Every structure is written in C-alpha cells, then in structure tokens.
Amino acid sequence: KENDSSVPAIDGPWAYYRRYREGGEYPLFARRPSAYAFDSDPAHEQLLLDGDASAKGCDYWDIRKLAHSPDHRLIAYAIDDKGSEYYEIRFRDLATGKDLPDVIESAQGDLVWAEDSKTILWTYRDENGRGSKIYRHVLGTDPKIDPVVYEEKDPAFFIGVSETSSRRFIVITAGNGTQSEAW
C-alpha cells in the first residue's frame, strides 16, 4: 500500500515510526513528540531519513536497520546501495540533519546502541557473506581499529547482535540450522 505506515513506537519523549509517501518506493523514517504520537499533523513530524531521497540515482538500495541513540540525538542506519548484502553503517546528528564522518563498511546490517549514546555493537560480514565477528565502535574513532567483542570461528554458525526489549541487555546470538546460543 502506498500510504502504509508502522504504528508509532513511543520511547520517552518521542514516538518513532516508518511511513511511505504516495508514489514513493522506499520508507521514510520519522518521529514526533510522544504527546502527538497518533496525530497525523505534519507540523509535529521530524523526518529522520528519507529513503526515496537516499536511493535517488542508485540502481539498488536497501536499508537493513535504523536505530536511534538512547539520548535521542543520533541515528545509526545500515544501507546497501550495491545489491551485495554488505551494508555501510552511517550516523546522523538529528539536530543538524547531517551525517557524521564515521562510516563502517562490510557490515551485516544489524547494530545496537550502548547506553552511552556514542558506542554501537555491529556485526562484520566476512568474504563468504557470513556474520563472523561482533565489533564495538565508538563515534569519532576510526572503524578500522574497532575492537572485536566476539568472534565465531565455526564457519557453520552465523552470528548477530540485538537487544532485549527492555534495552538493558545486548545479546549476541550464534546459530546454524539445528542449534543456537545467546550471550
């Protein structure tokens, strides 16, 4: 449906949601103050990422994840604009609408913010297309020196990173077709 949208998810002072513009192909990610969570007045909306604008001029474009920082000042988002399923993770300052210089390459596309709102955990996608390492990135540092938090040596296992619904814990998962583990 051209006017499809998600139900706003209230997180503190903001309600976050995804919608599509009529005639558009890609999602628009937005937020509005929680008090106006279910109000459709465009005056209350802050557009965080415009998928249609980001995909302009690309033969292929996919967004795997968009997540706001716990302090609501930043977003991190994972984009594949080559069709390779290797994502770039970028960061945007929501006050200015400008992307930060940090760019993480060869990502699987999953990411989780730490409570300090300047650190993320993300999954590296190796040359075989397998999520094989979880890294920790601190904004303002070179992603090439990000430390490894976890490495899965068994090539039969795929790993990923997520968070619990309370956001109190970050979970690293590993699994194959018959077994799985979570830490």
PDB file of C-alpha atoms in Angstrom:
ATOM      1  CA  LYS A   1       0.000   0.000   0.000  1.00  0.00           C
ATOM      2  CA  GLU A   2       1.341   3.401  -0.965  1.00  0.00           C
ATOM      3  CA  ASN A   3       0.262   5.038   2.281  1.00  0.00           C
ATOM      4  CA  ASP A   4       1.406   2.209   4.554  1.00  0.00           C
ATOM      5  CA  SER A   5       2.974   3.148   7.872  1.00  0.00           C
ATOM      6  CA  SER A   6       4.014   1.492  11.111  1.00  0.00           C
ATOM      7  CA  VAL A   7       2.365   2.071  14.462  1.00  0.00           C
ATOM      8  CA  PRO A   8       4.351   4.742  16.353  1.00  0.00           C
ATOM      9  CA  ALA A   9       6.659   3.228  18.976  1.00  0.00           C
ATOM     10  CA  ILE A  10       6.829   5.544  21.972  1.00  0.00           C
ATOM     11  CA  ASP A  11      10.260   5.831  23.568  1.00  0.00           C
ATOM     12  CA  GLY A  12      10.411   8.535  26.224  1.00  0.00           C
ATOM     13  CA  PRO A  13       9.777  11.954  24.696  1.00  0.00           C
ATOM     14  CA  TRP A  14       9.455  10.678  21.120  1.00  0.00           C
ATOM     15  CA  ALA A  15       7.293   8.345  19.055  1.00  0.00           C
ATOM     16  CA  TYR A  16       9.220   6.720  16.188  1.00  0.00           C
ATOM     17  CA  TYR A  17       7.642   5.286  13.052  1.00  0.00           C
ATOM     18  CA  ARG A  18       8.123   4.422   9.389  1.00  0.00           C
ATOM     19  CA  ARG A  19       5.854   5.535   6.585  1.00  0.00           C
ATOM     20  CA  TYR A  20       5.729   5.724   2.787  1.00  0.00           C
ATOM     21  CA  ARG A  21       4.846   8.725   0.687  1.00  0.00           C
ATOM     22  CA  GLU A  22       2.319   8.283  -2.066  1.00  0.00           C
ATOM     23  CA  GLY A  23       4.192   7.412  -5.252  1.00  0.00           C
ATOM     24  CA  GLY A  24       7.372   6.646  -3.275  1.00  0.00           C
ATOM     25  CA  GLU A  25       9.233   3.372  -3.296  1.00  0.00           C
ATOM     26  CA  TYR A  26      11.257   3.483  -0.079  1.00  0.00           C
ATOM     27  CA  PRO A  27      10.414   4.100   3.579  1.00  0.00           C
ATOM     28  CA  LEU A  28      10.613   7.436   5.336  1.00  0.00           C
ATOM     29  CA  PHE A  29      11.692   7.212   8.963  1.00  0.00           C
ATOM     30  CA  ALA A  30      10.294   9.869  11.250  1.00  0.00           C
ATOM     31  CA  ARG A  31       9.431  10.790  14.790  1.00  0.00           C
ATOM     32  CA  ARG A  32       7.061  13.135  16.568  1.00  0.00           C
ATOM     33  CA  PRO A  33       6.749  14.167  20.210  1.00  0.00           C
ATOM     34  CA  SER A  34       5.086  11.423  22.257  1.00  0.00           C
ATOM     35  CA  ALA A  35       2.180  13.733  23.083  1.00  0.00           C
ATOM     36  CA  TYR A  36       1.380  13.733  19.340  1.00  0.00           C
ATOM     37  CA  ALA A  37       2.173  10.059  18.719  1.00  0.00           C
ATOM     38  CA  PHE A  38      -1.101   9.359  16.914  1.00  0.00           C
ATOM     39  CA  ASP A  39      -1.649  12.823  15.430  1.00  0.00           C
ATOM     40  CA  SER A  40      -1.178  12.991  11.671  1.00  0.00           C
ATOM     41  CA  ASP A  41      -0.447  16.738  11.595  1.00  0.00           C
ATOM     42  CA  PRO A  42       2.771  17.063   9.544  1.00  0.00           C
ATOM     43  CA  ALA A  43       3.815  20.066  11.668  1.00  0.00           C
ATOM     44  CA  HIS A  44       4.694  17.672  14.503  1.00  0.00           C
ATOM     45  CA  GLU A  45       6.824  15.334  12.362  1.00  0.00           C
ATOM     46  CA  GLN A  46      10.622  15.309  12.215  1.00  0.00           C
ATOM     47  CA  LEU A  47      11.900  13.376   9.211  1.00  0.00           C
ATOM     48  CA  LEU A  48      14.956  11.326  10.215  1.00  0.00           C
ATOM     49  CA  LEU A  49      15.770   9.593   6.917  1.00  0.00           C
ATOM     50  CA  ASP A  50      14.091   9.862   3.531  1.00  0.00           C
ATOM     51  CA  GLY A  51      14.585   6.559   1.719  1.00  0.00           C
ATOM     52  CA  ASP A  52      13.376   7.941  -1.605  1.00  0.00           C
ATOM     53  CA  ALA A  53      15.925  10.788  -1.489  1.00  0.00           C
ATOM     54  CA  SER A  54      18.733   8.481  -0.307  1.00  0.00           C
ATOM     55  CA  ALA A  55      18.047   5.983  -3.113  1.00  0.00           C
ATOM     56  CA  LYS A  56      17.970   8.639  -5.841  1.00  0.00           C
ATOM     57  CA  GLY A  57      20.443   7.729  -8.584  1.00  0.00           C
ATOM     58  CA  CYS A  58      21.063   4.215  -7.195  1.00  0.00           C
ATOM     59  CA  ASP A  59      20.351   1.105  -9.254  1.00  0.00           C
ATOM     60  CA  TYR A  60      19.804  -0.746  -5.978  1.00  0.00           C
ATOM     61  CA  TRP A  61      19.058   0.494  -2.475  1.00  0.00           C
ATOM     62  CA  ASP A  62      18.118  -1.285   0.753  1.00  0.00           C
ATOM     63  CA  ILE A  63      18.023  -0.225   4.378  1.00  0.00           C
ATOM     64  CA  ARG A  64      18.563  -3.044   6.860  1.00  0.00           C
ATOM     65  CA  LYS A  65      18.323  -1.171  10.153  1.00  0.00           C
ATOM     66  CA  LEU A  66      17.743   2.299  11.555  1.00  0.00           C
ATOM     67  CA  ALA A  67      18.085   2.835  15.296  1.00  0.00           C
ATOM     68  CA  HIS A  68      18.056   5.973  17.430  1.00  0.00           C
ATOM     69  CA  SER A  69      20.538   6.534  20.231  1.00  0.00           C
ATOM     70  CA  PRO A  70      19.260   6.258  23.817  1.00  0.00           C
ATOM     71  CA  ASP A  71      19.600  10.049  24.239  1.00  0.00           C
ATOM     72  CA  HIS A  72      17.545  10.600  21.027  1.00  0.00           C
ATOM     73  CA  ARG A  73      20.249  12.846  19.492  1.00  0.00           C
ATOM     74  CA  LEU A  74      21.555  10.463  16.779  1.00  0.00           C
ATOM     75  CA  ILE A  75      20.506   7.692  14.455  1.00  0.00           C
ATOM     76  CA  ALA A  76      22.613   4.863  13.088  1.00  0.00           C
ATOM     77  CA  TYR A  77      21.473   3.258   9.865  1.00  0.00           C
ATOM     78  CA  ALA A  78      22.699   0.441   7.619  1.00  0.00           C
ATOM     79  CA  ILE A  79      22.428   0.865   3.832  1.00  0.00           C
ATOM     80  CA  ASP A  80      23.311  -1.397   0.899  1.00  0.00           C
ATOM     81  CA  ASP A  81      23.357   0.554  -2.375  1.00  0.00           C
ATOM     82  CA  LYS A  82      25.154  -2.075  -4.471  1.00  0.00           C
ATOM     83  CA  GLY A  83      22.983  -5.182  -4.004  1.00  0.00           C
ATOM     84  CA  SER A  84      25.909  -7.001  -2.396  1.00  0.00           C
ATOM     85  CA  GLU A  85      24.236  -7.544   1.008  1.00  0.00           C
ATOM     86  CA  TYR A  86      27.274  -5.840   2.552  1.00  0.00           C
ATOM     87  CA  TYR A  87      25.968  -2.809   4.402  1.00  0.00           C
ATOM     88  CA  GLU A  88      27.536   0.514   5.326  1.00  0.00           C
ATOM     89  CA  ILE A  89      26.626   1.859   8.734  1.00  0.00           C
ATOM     90  CA  ARG A  90      26.339   5.640   8.943  1.00  0.00           C
ATOM     91  CA  PHE A  91      25.404   8.042  11.706  1.00  0.00           C
ATOM     92  CA  ARG A  92      23.290  11.198  11.599  1.00  0.00           C
ATOM     93  CA  ASP A  93      23.028  14.087  14.036  1.00  0.00           C
ATOM     94  CA  LEU A  94      19.288  14.742  14.369  1.00  0.00           C
ATOM     95  CA  ALA A  95      19.734  18.384  15.425  1.00  0.00           C
ATOM     96  CA  THR A  96      21.553  19.275  12.183  1.00  0.00           C
ATOM     97  CA  GLY A  97      20.308  16.512   9.867  1.00  0.00           C
ATOM     98  CA  LYS A  98      23.918  15.963   8.755  1.00  0.00           C
ATOM     99  CA  ASP A  99      25.776  12.665   8.669  1.00  0.00           C
ATOM    100  CA  LEU A 100      28.821  12.258  10.887  1.00  0.00           C
ATOM    101  CA  PRO A 101      32.146  11.256   9.264  1.00  0.00           C
ATOM    102  CA  ASP A 102      32.090   7.737  10.780  1.00  0.00           C
ATOM    103  CA  VAL A 103      31.337   5.085   8.124  1.00  0.00           C
ATOM    104  CA  ILE A 104      31.546   1.359   8.878  1.00  0.00           C
ATOM    105  CA  GLU A 105      31.919  -0.953   5.885  1.00  0.00           C
ATOM    106  CA  SER A 106      31.406  -4.712   5.375  1.00  0.00           C
ATOM    107  CA  ALA A 107      28.642  -4.827   7.957  1.00  0.00           C
ATOM    108  CA  GLN A 108      25.858  -7.385   8.132  1.00  0.00           C
ATOM    109  CA  GLY A 109      23.459  -4.536   8.861  1.00  0.00           C
ATOM    110  CA  ASP A 110      22.491  -5.264  12.445  1.00  0.00           C
ATOM    111  CA  LEU A 111      23.571  -2.855  15.168  1.00  0.00           C
ATOM    112  CA  VAL A 112      22.762  -1.959  18.759  1.00  0.00           C
ATOM    113  CA  TRP A 113      23.406   1.265  20.658  1.00  0.00           C
ATOM    114  CA  ALA A 114      25.070   1.135  24.063  1.00  0.00           C
ATOM    115  CA  GLU A 115      23.594   3.281  26.835  1.00  0.00           C
ATOM    116  CA  ASP A 116      26.314   5.969  26.463  1.00  0.00           C
ATOM    117  CA  SER A 117      24.790   7.009  23.075  1.00  0.00           C
ATOM    118  CA  LYS A 118      28.227   7.073  21.456  1.00  0.00           C
ATOM    119  CA  THR A 119      29.000   3.351  21.134  1.00  0.00           C
ATOM    120  CA  ILE A 120      27.431   0.674  18.936  1.00  0.00           C
ATOM    121  CA  LEU A 121      27.987  -3.039  18.549  1.00  0.00           C
ATOM    122  CA  TRP A 122      27.809  -4.277  14.981  1.00  0.00           C
ATOM    123  CA  THR A 123      28.339  -7.496  13.008  1.00  0.00           C
ATOM    124  CA  TYR A 124      31.113  -7.872  10.425  1.00  0.00           C
ATOM    125  CA  ARG A 125      30.233  -9.806   7.274  1.00  0.00           C
ATOM    126  CA  ASP A 126      33.251 -11.790   6.051  1.00  0.00           C
ATOM    127  CA  GLU A 127      34.341 -12.612   2.485  1.00  0.00           C
ATOM    128  CA  ASN A 128      31.959 -15.608   2.499  1.00  0.00           C
ATOM    129  CA  GLY A 129      28.996 -13.396   3.376  1.00  0.00           C
ATOM    130  CA  ARG A 130      28.821 -14.807   6.905  1.00  0.00           C
ATOM    131  CA  GLY A 131      28.411 -12.756  10.051  1.00  0.00           C
ATOM    132  CA  SER A 132      31.589 -13.813  11.837  1.00  0.00           C
ATOM    133  CA  LYS A 133      32.641 -11.069  14.281  1.00  0.00           C
ATOM    134  CA  ILE A 134      30.947  -8.555  16.559  1.00  0.00           C
ATOM    135  CA  TYR A 135      32.800  -5.250  16.821  1.00  0.00           C
ATOM    136  CA  ARG A 136      32.432  -2.243  19.127  1.00  0.00           C
ATOM    137  CA  HIS A 137      32.584   1.203  17.534  1.00  0.00           C
ATOM    138  CA  VAL A 138      32.886   4.480  19.433  1.00  0.00           C
ATOM    139  CA  LEU A 139      31.840   7.569  17.478  1.00  0.00           C
ATOM    140  CA  GLY A 140      34.757   9.733  16.433  1.00  0.00           C
ATOM    141  CA  THR A 141      37.208   6.828  16.197  1.00  0.00           C
ATOM    142  CA  ASP A 142      38.451   5.081  13.071  1.00  0.00           C
ATOM    143  CA  PRO A 143      36.289   1.970  12.395  1.00  0.00           C
ATOM    144  CA  LYS A 144      39.454   0.163  11.233  1.00  0.00           C
ATOM    145  CA  ILE A 145      40.583  -0.015  14.874  1.00  0.00           C
ATOM    146  CA  ASP A 146      37.250  -1.146  16.333  1.00  0.00           C
ATOM    147  CA  PRO A 147      37.917  -3.938  18.840  1.00  0.00           C
ATOM    148  CA  VAL A 148      36.409  -7.398  18.368  1.00  0.00           C
ATOM    149  CA  VAL A 149      33.890  -8.239  21.110  1.00  0.00           C
ATOM    150  CA  TYR A 150      33.145 -11.762  19.880  1.00  0.00           C
ATOM    151  CA  GLU A 151      34.387 -13.958  17.031  1.00  0.00           C
ATOM    152  CA  GLU A 152      32.680 -17.127  15.792  1.00  0.00           C
ATOM    153  CA  LYS A 153      35.359 -19.498  14.482  1.00  0.00           C
ATOM    154  CA  ASP A 154      32.993 -22.274  13.358  1.00  0.00           C
ATOM    155  CA  PRO A 155      32.008 -21.484   9.737  1.00  0.00           C
ATOM    156  CA  ALA A 156      28.751 -23.424  10.183  1.00  0.00           C
ATOM    157  CA  PHE A 157      27.482 -20.765  12.596  1.00  0.00           C
ATOM    158  CA  PHE A 158      26.119 -17.335  11.789  1.00  0.00           C
ATOM    159  CA  ILE A 159      26.124 -14.600  14.413  1.00  0.00           C
ATOM    160  CA  GLY A 160      24.277 -11.383  15.052  1.00  0.00           C
ATOM    161  CA  VAL A 161      23.678  -8.728  17.664  1.00  0.00           C
ATOM    162  CA  SER A 162      20.395  -7.447  19.084  1.00  0.00           C
ATOM    163  CA  GLU A 163      18.977  -6.045  22.295  1.00  0.00           C
ATOM    164  CA  THR A 164      16.337  -7.124  24.774  1.00  0.00           C
ATOM    165  CA  SER A 165      13.021  -5.252  24.657  1.00  0.00           C
ATOM    166  CA  SER A 166      13.909  -3.502  27.927  1.00  0.00           C
ATOM    167  CA  ARG A 167      17.151  -2.281  26.255  1.00  0.00           C
ATOM    168  CA  ARG A 168      19.022  -3.288  29.433  1.00  0.00           C
ATOM    169  CA  PHE A 169      20.982  -6.034  27.673  1.00  0.00           C
ATOM    170  CA  ILE A 170      22.759  -6.512  24.363  1.00  0.00           C
ATOM    171  CA  VAL A 171      22.508 -10.074  23.055  1.00  0.00           C
ATOM    172  CA  ILE A 172      24.968 -11.854  20.776  1.00  0.00           C
ATOM    173  CA  THR A 173      23.469 -14.883  19.050  1.00  0.00           C
ATOM    174  CA  ALA A 174      25.123 -17.730  17.155  1.00  0.00           C
ATOM    175  CA  GLY A 175      23.324 -20.485  15.339  1.00  0.00           C
ATOM    176  CA  ASN A 176      23.028 -22.861  12.434  1.00  0.00           C
ATOM    177  CA  GLY A 177      20.107 -24.934  11.167  1.00  0.00           C
ATOM    178  CA  THR A 178      19.917 -27.158  14.244  1.00  0.00           C
ATOM    179  CA  GLN A 179      21.231 -25.258  17.267  1.00  0.00           C
ATOM    180  CA  SER A 180      21.606 -21.757  18.617  1.00  0.00           C
ATOM    181  CA  GLU A 181      23.172 -19.931  21.530  1.00  0.00           C
ATOM    182  CA  ALA A 182      22.770 -16.462  23.006  1.00  0.00           C
ATOM    183  CA  TRP A 183      25.007 -14.441  25.304  1.00  0.00           C
TER     184      TRP A 183
END
